[in-house]
Amino acid sequence: MRRGPERRVGRWSDEYKGTPGVLMWLLGNENNYGLSWASFEIEALPKGERDAARAQNLYSLFGEIIRATKARDPNHPVSIANGDLQYIDLIAQECQGLDVFGTNVYRGKSMGDVYDVVKAKLGVPVMFTEFGADAFDARTMQEDQATQAHYLVGQWREIYEQSAGKGRAGNAIGGLIFQWSDGWWKFKQETNLEVHDTNASWPNGGYKEDFVEGENNMNEEWWGICAKGPPDSRGLYELYPRAAYYALREAFRLDPYAPGTDLAAIGAHFAAIQPIDGRARGPRRSGQPRPPTPEQGPHLGCA
C-alpha cells in the first residue's frame, strides 16, 4: 500500500521533470490534519498515542518518496505542504533529504516563530504554501477589503525581512497567497455553488478585527484577492481585483535581493503602501461598471 503513492509520484516526476516552468515537487497538503485512518496496530495503542503513530507512518512515507524522487530527478527540489509546524520534530527525523519546508500558516499578520523554528529544527528554506486573509468581516457582516490588504502587506513585509541576507533567520523564499479569487463552492461544497455565502466556518484569533471569543470569523468563500462576478452562461466568472491586489502589485516592485534592499529599505517600502479602502469594481451585486485595469488604478498613495 505504501508503494502506491511512491510509484505515482515517480511516474509524474518522470513525465514532467523536463517541463519548462516546473519549480519543484510538492508532496501532500495538510495531511497532518487528517490522521483519522485506522488499522489493527493503531487501534491497539492507547488513544493518546494513536495520532503520533499515524504521523510517524505519514512522514516516514514522505521521507521515502522524497529520497526516491530526488534519485529520479536531482534537478528539482522536493518539498511538502504541512499544516503549520505540527510534528516538525518528526519531520526532522523522518524526512531526510527535504529541500524546502512548505507550510500552510494562518496566524494573522505575522508568522510568529515559524522562521526560527524551521531554521533550528530543519535547517532548510521555508515556503508558505498557503497564507493570507479573508475579505469579509464576520462582526459587521460586510466586505472589508482594507483589512485583507493590511494583513497581506504585513505578511509579505515579514517574508521580505526574513529572506536571505537581512540579518534575521534568512530562510524565507516566498509563498503562495491563498487565494487568487473567491471560492464560492467552499461552504457546503455541493449546493449553492452560484451563491457567495457569508458563513464563517472556523475561528482564528490571529485575525483580531472580527474575532469574538466562542464565535467563528473565518469566511472560506472570501479569501480571494479578486472578487467574482456572477457566472455567465458557460459557468465562468469575471474577476474584479480587490484592494489587496493593488497593494501587492506595489509590494512586489521591490526586489528583495537587489543591492541596497536591507531592513530599512524594506520597512520604508512597505510603510509607504496605503491600500485604498475601496470596493472591487464590477457587477458583483449591483450591475456597476467594470473595474479599472491595473494600469488605470486605483493608485496607491504614499504616507
Short mmCIF file of C-alpha atoms in Angstrom, two decimals:
data_model
loop_
_atom_site.label_atom_id
_atom_site.label_comp_id
_atom_site.label_asym_id
_atom_site.label_seq_id
_atom_site.Cartn_x
_atom_site.Cartn_y
_atom_site.Cartn_z
CA MET A 1 0.00 0.00 0.00
CA ARG A 2 2.88 2.43 0.76
CA ARG A 3 4.42 1.70 -2.63
CA GLY A 4 1.39 3.07 -4.47
CA PRO A 5 2.00 6.78 -3.72
CA GLU A 6 5.72 6.40 -4.41
CA ARG A 7 5.04 4.82 -7.80
CA ARG A 8 2.55 7.53 -8.74
CA VAL A 9 4.91 10.36 -7.79
CA GLY A 10 7.67 8.55 -9.69
CA ARG A 11 5.55 8.41 -12.84
CA TRP A 12 4.68 12.09 -12.55
CA SER A 13 8.28 13.16 -11.96
CA ASP A 14 9.47 11.10 -14.94
CA GLU A 15 6.76 12.63 -17.12
CA TYR A 16 7.10 16.27 -16.11
CA LYS A 17 10.69 16.77 -14.94
CA GLY A 18 11.70 18.18 -18.31
CA THR A 19 8.76 20.59 -18.50
CA PRO A 20 9.78 24.27 -18.51
CA GLY A 21 8.25 26.07 -15.55
CA VAL A 22 8.32 23.15 -13.11
CA LEU A 23 9.74 24.71 -9.96
CA MET A 24 9.76 21.81 -7.51
CA TRP A 25 7.89 18.71 -6.39
CA LEU A 26 5.41 19.41 -3.60
CA LEU A 27 4.05 16.45 -1.67
CA GLY A 28 0.66 16.41 0.06
CA ASN A 29 -1.42 19.18 1.54
CA GLU A 30 -2.08 19.40 5.29
CA ASN A 31 -2.04 15.61 5.58
CA ASN A 32 -1.21 16.02 9.27
CA TYR A 33 -4.73 17.41 9.83
CA GLY A 34 -6.38 14.25 8.54
CA LEU A 35 -4.84 11.47 10.62
CA SER A 36 -8.10 9.60 11.12
CA TRP A 37 -7.49 6.25 9.44
CA ALA A 38 -7.38 3.02 11.45
CA SER A 39 -5.52 -0.30 11.47
CA PHE A 40 -5.21 -3.19 13.90
CA GLU A 41 -1.84 -1.82 15.05
CA ILE A 42 -3.18 1.71 15.56
CA GLU A 43 -6.29 0.56 17.41
CA ALA A 44 -4.13 -1.45 19.81
CA LEU A 45 -2.41 1.74 21.04
CA PRO A 46 -3.72 3.99 23.83
CA LYS A 47 -5.86 6.77 22.38
CA GLY A 48 -3.32 9.45 23.23
CA GLU A 49 -0.64 7.74 21.13
CA ARG A 50 -2.65 6.99 18.00
CA ASP A 51 -2.15 10.27 16.12
CA ALA A 52 1.60 10.20 16.79
CA ALA A 53 1.77 6.66 15.40
CA ARG A 54 -0.21 7.67 12.34
CA ALA A 55 2.03 10.71 11.88
CA GLN A 56 5.13 8.51 12.02
CA ASN A 57 3.68 6.40 9.22
CA LEU A 58 2.84 9.53 7.22
CA TYR A 59 6.20 11.27 7.49
CA SER A 60 8.26 8.12 7.03
CA LEU A 61 6.35 7.62 3.77
CA PHE A 62 7.07 11.22 2.80
CA GLY A 63 10.74 10.58 3.54
CA GLU A 64 10.81 7.53 1.28
CA ILE A 65 9.12 9.44 -1.55
CA ILE A 66 11.43 12.44 -1.09
CA ARG A 67 14.54 10.32 -1.45
CA ALA A 68 13.15 8.29 -4.35
CA THR A 69 12.09 11.44 -6.19
CA LYS A 70 15.48 13.10 -5.73
CA ALA A 71 17.15 9.97 -7.11
CA ARG A 72 14.94 10.09 -10.22
CA ASP A 73 15.19 13.86 -10.66
CA PRO A 74 18.19 15.53 -9.00
CA ASN A 75 17.45 18.85 -10.73
CA HIS A 76 14.30 19.87 -8.84
CA PRO A 77 13.88 20.45 -5.09
CA VAL A 78 11.36 18.36 -3.17
CA SER A 79 9.04 19.89 -0.57
CA ILE A 80 5.96 19.02 1.48
CA ALA A 81 2.89 21.12 2.29
CA ASN A 82 2.47 20.71 6.04
CA GLY A 83 -0.20 22.24 8.25
CA ASP A 84 1.74 24.86 10.27
CA LEU A 85 4.61 23.39 12.37
CA GLN A 86 2.80 20.34 13.70
CA TYR A 87 5.06 17.27 14.02
CA ILE A 88 8.15 19.24 13.00
CA ASP A 89 10.41 17.06 15.18
CA LEU A 90 9.05 14.00 13.41
CA ILE A 91 9.61 15.71 10.05
CA ALA A 92 13.23 16.34 11.01
CA GLN A 93 13.60 12.68 11.92
CA GLU A 94 11.77 11.05 9.02
CA CYS A 95 12.05 13.45 6.07
CA GLN A 96 15.79 13.33 5.49
CA GLY A 97 16.61 14.95 2.14
CA LEU A 98 13.79 17.50 2.30
CA ASP A 99 14.93 20.57 0.33
CA VAL A 100 12.24 23.10 1.27
CA PHE A 101 9.73 23.08 4.13
CA GLY A 102 6.34 24.09 2.78
CA THR A 103 3.69 25.05 5.31
CA ASN A 104 0.15 26.41 5.34
CA VAL A 105 0.11 29.11 8.02
CA TYR A 106 -2.84 31.20 9.23
CA ARG A 107 -1.60 33.12 12.25
CA GLY A 108 -2.64 36.62 11.25
CA LYS A 109 -0.29 39.42 10.24
CA SER A 110 2.85 37.64 11.49
CA MET A 111 4.02 34.07 11.06
CA GLY A 112 5.46 34.24 14.58
CA ASP A 113 8.19 31.74 15.34
CA VAL A 114 7.91 29.79 12.07
CA TYR A 115 11.16 31.09 10.60
CA ASP A 116 13.28 30.48 13.69
CA VAL A 117 11.80 27.06 14.44
CA VAL A 118 12.29 25.82 10.87
CA LYS A 119 15.85 27.11 10.89
CA ALA A 120 16.64 25.40 14.19
CA LYS A 121 14.81 22.12 13.56
CA LEU A 122 15.23 21.56 9.82
CA GLY A 123 17.88 23.93 8.51
CA VAL A 124 16.14 24.34 5.13
CA PRO A 125 14.31 27.23 3.45
CA VAL A 126 10.66 27.82 4.33
CA MET A 127 7.96 28.45 1.74
CA PHE A 128 4.39 29.33 2.66
CA THR A 129 2.22 27.00 0.60
CA GLU A 130 -0.89 28.81 1.85
CA PHE A 131 -1.35 32.07 3.74
CA GLY A 132 -3.45 35.20 3.56
CA ALA A 133 -6.59 36.81 4.96
CA ASP A 134 -10.26 36.81 4.08
CA ALA A 135 -12.07 39.91 2.85
CA PHE A 136 -15.21 39.61 4.98
CA ASP A 137 -15.80 40.98 8.47
CA ALA A 138 -17.80 38.42 10.46
CA ARG A 139 -18.81 41.01 13.09
CA THR A 140 -20.18 43.68 10.76
CA MET A 141 -21.22 41.15 8.08
CA GLN A 142 -19.67 43.35 5.41
CA GLU A 143 -16.88 43.01 2.90
CA ASP A 144 -13.65 44.50 4.28
CA GLN A 145 -11.04 44.93 1.58
CA ALA A 146 -8.84 47.29 3.58
CA THR A 147 -8.22 44.82 6.41
CA GLN A 148 -7.46 41.99 3.97
CA ALA A 149 -4.90 44.20 2.23
CA HIS A 150 -3.42 45.26 5.59
CA TYR A 151 -2.78 41.65 6.58
CA LEU A 152 -1.30 40.60 3.25
CA VAL A 153 1.04 43.59 3.13
CA GLY A 154 2.20 42.80 6.67
CA GLN A 155 2.74 39.13 5.86
CA TRP A 156 4.79 39.92 2.78
CA ARG A 157 6.83 42.53 4.60
CA GLU A 158 7.83 39.85 7.10
CA ILE A 159 8.71 37.40 4.32
CA TYR A 160 11.00 40.04 2.79
CA GLU A 161 12.57 40.74 6.19
CA GLN A 162 13.22 37.03 6.77
CA SER A 163 14.77 36.44 3.35
CA ALA A 164 18.47 35.71 2.94
CA GLY A 165 20.99 38.40 3.84
CA LYS A 166 18.81 40.57 6.08
CA GLY A 167 20.32 39.55 9.42
CA ARG A 168 17.35 37.53 10.63
CA ALA A 169 16.52 33.85 10.09
CA GLY A 170 17.32 34.26 6.41
CA ASN A 171 15.30 31.25 5.27
CA ALA A 172 12.12 32.72 3.72
CA ILE A 173 11.87 32.12 -0.04
CA GLY A 174 8.29 33.29 -0.64
CA GLY A 175 4.82 31.88 -0.65
CA LEU A 176 1.55 31.17 -2.41
CA ILE A 177 -1.22 33.60 -1.49
CA PHE A 178 -4.49 31.99 -0.58
CA GLN A 179 -6.10 32.80 -2.87
CA TRP A 180 -6.39 34.32 -6.34
CA SER A 181 -10.20 34.51 -6.45
CA ASP A 182 -13.06 33.77 -4.07
CA GLY A 183 -14.09 30.13 -3.69
CA TRP A 184 -17.87 30.19 -3.95
CA TRP A 185 -18.01 26.39 -3.61
CA LYS A 186 -16.38 26.07 -0.21
CA PHE A 187 -19.42 26.33 2.08
CA LYS A 188 -21.47 23.13 1.71
CA GLN A 189 -19.36 22.35 -1.42
CA GLU A 190 -22.17 20.69 -3.34
CA THR A 191 -25.02 23.20 -3.11
CA ASN A 192 -25.36 26.98 -3.56
CA LEU A 193 -22.38 26.95 -5.90
CA GLU A 194 -23.63 30.10 -7.62
CA VAL A 195 -24.13 31.90 -4.26
CA HIS A 196 -21.41 33.87 -2.47
CA ASP A 197 -22.08 32.64 1.06
CA THR A 198 -21.11 34.67 4.14
CA ASN A 199 -20.91 31.75 6.55
CA ALA A 200 -17.91 31.82 8.92
CA SER A 201 -16.86 28.22 9.43
CA TRP A 202 -13.95 28.32 11.90
CA PRO A 203 -12.42 30.67 14.50
CA ASN A 204 -8.98 32.26 14.42
CA GLY A 205 -7.82 34.80 17.00
CA GLY A 206 -4.89 35.82 14.80
CA TYR A 207 -7.34 37.90 12.76
CA LYS A 208 -8.40 40.08 15.64
CA GLU A 209 -10.51 42.70 13.85
CA ASP A 210 -13.51 40.41 13.60
CA PHE A 211 -12.65 37.78 16.21
CA VAL A 212 -15.14 37.21 19.02
CA GLU A 213 -14.42 34.51 21.61
CA GLY A 214 -16.62 31.49 21.03
CA GLU A 215 -17.66 32.51 17.51
CA ASN A 216 -16.34 31.77 14.03
CA ASN A 217 -14.73 34.52 11.96
CA MET A 218 -13.02 32.82 9.01
CA ASN A 219 -15.13 33.11 5.86
CA GLU A 220 -13.93 30.40 3.47
CA GLU A 221 -15.60 31.86 0.39
CA TRP A 222 -13.94 35.30 0.75
CA TRP A 223 -10.17 34.72 0.57
CA GLY A 224 -9.60 35.94 -2.97
CA ILE A 225 -7.55 39.00 -3.83
CA CYS A 226 -10.03 39.13 -6.69
CA ALA A 227 -13.80 39.08 -6.26
CA LYS A 228 -16.01 37.16 -8.65
CA GLY A 229 -18.89 38.46 -10.72
CA PRO A 230 -21.95 36.28 -11.34
CA PRO A 231 -21.29 33.24 -13.55
CA ASP A 232 -22.11 33.57 -17.24
CA SER A 233 -23.89 31.01 -19.42
CA ARG A 234 -20.71 28.92 -19.54
CA GLY A 235 -20.32 28.92 -15.77
CA LEU A 236 -17.30 31.24 -15.93
CA TYR A 237 -16.78 34.18 -13.56
CA GLU A 238 -15.41 37.60 -14.42
CA LEU A 239 -12.89 38.73 -11.80
CA TYR A 240 -12.61 42.12 -10.09
CA PRO A 241 -9.35 42.96 -8.29
CA ARG A 242 -9.67 43.95 -4.65
CA ALA A 243 -7.57 46.50 -2.77
CA ALA A 244 -5.17 43.68 -1.79
CA TYR A 245 -4.40 43.03 -5.45
CA TYR A 246 -3.23 46.60 -5.99
CA ALA A 247 -1.34 46.68 -2.68
CA LEU A 248 0.55 43.51 -3.57
CA ARG A 249 1.31 44.80 -7.03
CA GLU A 250 3.05 47.72 -5.32
CA ALA A 251 4.77 45.47 -2.76
CA PHE A 252 6.30 43.27 -5.44
CA ARG A 253 8.00 46.22 -7.12
CA LEU A 254 10.77 45.81 -4.54
CA ASP A 255 13.38 43.16 -5.37
CA PRO A 256 14.31 41.54 -2.03
CA TYR A 257 17.75 40.58 -3.35
CA ALA A 258 18.70 43.82 -5.08
CA PRO A 259 21.75 45.71 -3.78
CA GLY A 260 20.63 48.06 -1.05
CA THR A 261 17.50 46.12 -0.12
CA ASP A 262 18.14 45.93 3.60
CA LEU A 263 15.73 46.00 6.53
CA ALA A 264 15.48 49.79 6.41
CA ALA A 265 14.65 49.79 2.70
CA ILE A 266 12.08 47.05 3.18
CA GLY A 267 10.47 48.92 6.06
CA ALA A 268 10.27 52.17 4.10
CA HIS A 269 8.86 50.46 1.02
CA PHE A 270 6.10 48.59 2.82
CA ALA A 271 5.23 51.51 5.09
CA ALA A 272 4.54 53.61 2.01
CA ILE A 273 1.88 51.22 0.71
CA GLN A 274 -1.54 52.60 1.58
CA PRO A 275 -4.27 50.22 0.38
CA ILE A 276 -7.29 52.12 -0.82
CA ASP A 277 -10.38 51.43 1.26
CA GLY A 278 -12.47 50.79 -1.81
CA ARG A 279 -14.61 48.10 -3.28
CA ALA A 280 -13.86 45.69 -6.08
CA ARG A 281 -15.44 47.46 -9.01
CA GLY A 282 -17.82 45.32 -11.02
CA PRO A 283 -21.36 43.97 -11.31
CA ARG A 284 -20.91 41.53 -8.45
CA ARG A 285 -24.13 42.69 -6.84
CA SER A 286 -25.49 45.81 -8.47
CA GLY A 287 -24.59 45.98 -12.15
CA GLN A 288 -21.81 48.51 -11.67
CA PRO A 289 -19.28 49.11 -14.50
CA ARG A 290 -16.10 47.10 -14.95
CA PRO A 291 -13.15 47.83 -12.68
CA PRO A 292 -10.23 49.90 -13.91
CA THR A 293 -7.33 47.94 -15.32
CA PRO A 294 -4.22 47.64 -13.12
CA GLU A 295 -2.59 50.35 -15.22
CA GLN A 296 -5.50 52.75 -14.71
CA GLY A 297 -5.77 52.46 -10.94
CA PRO A 298 -6.91 52.82 -8.30
CA HIS A 299 -3.44 54.09 -7.49
CA LEU A 300 -1.62 53.55 -4.23
CA GLY A 301 -0.54 56.59 -2.29
CA CYS A 302 2.46 57.17 -0.05
CA ALA A 303 2.36 58.04 3.61
#
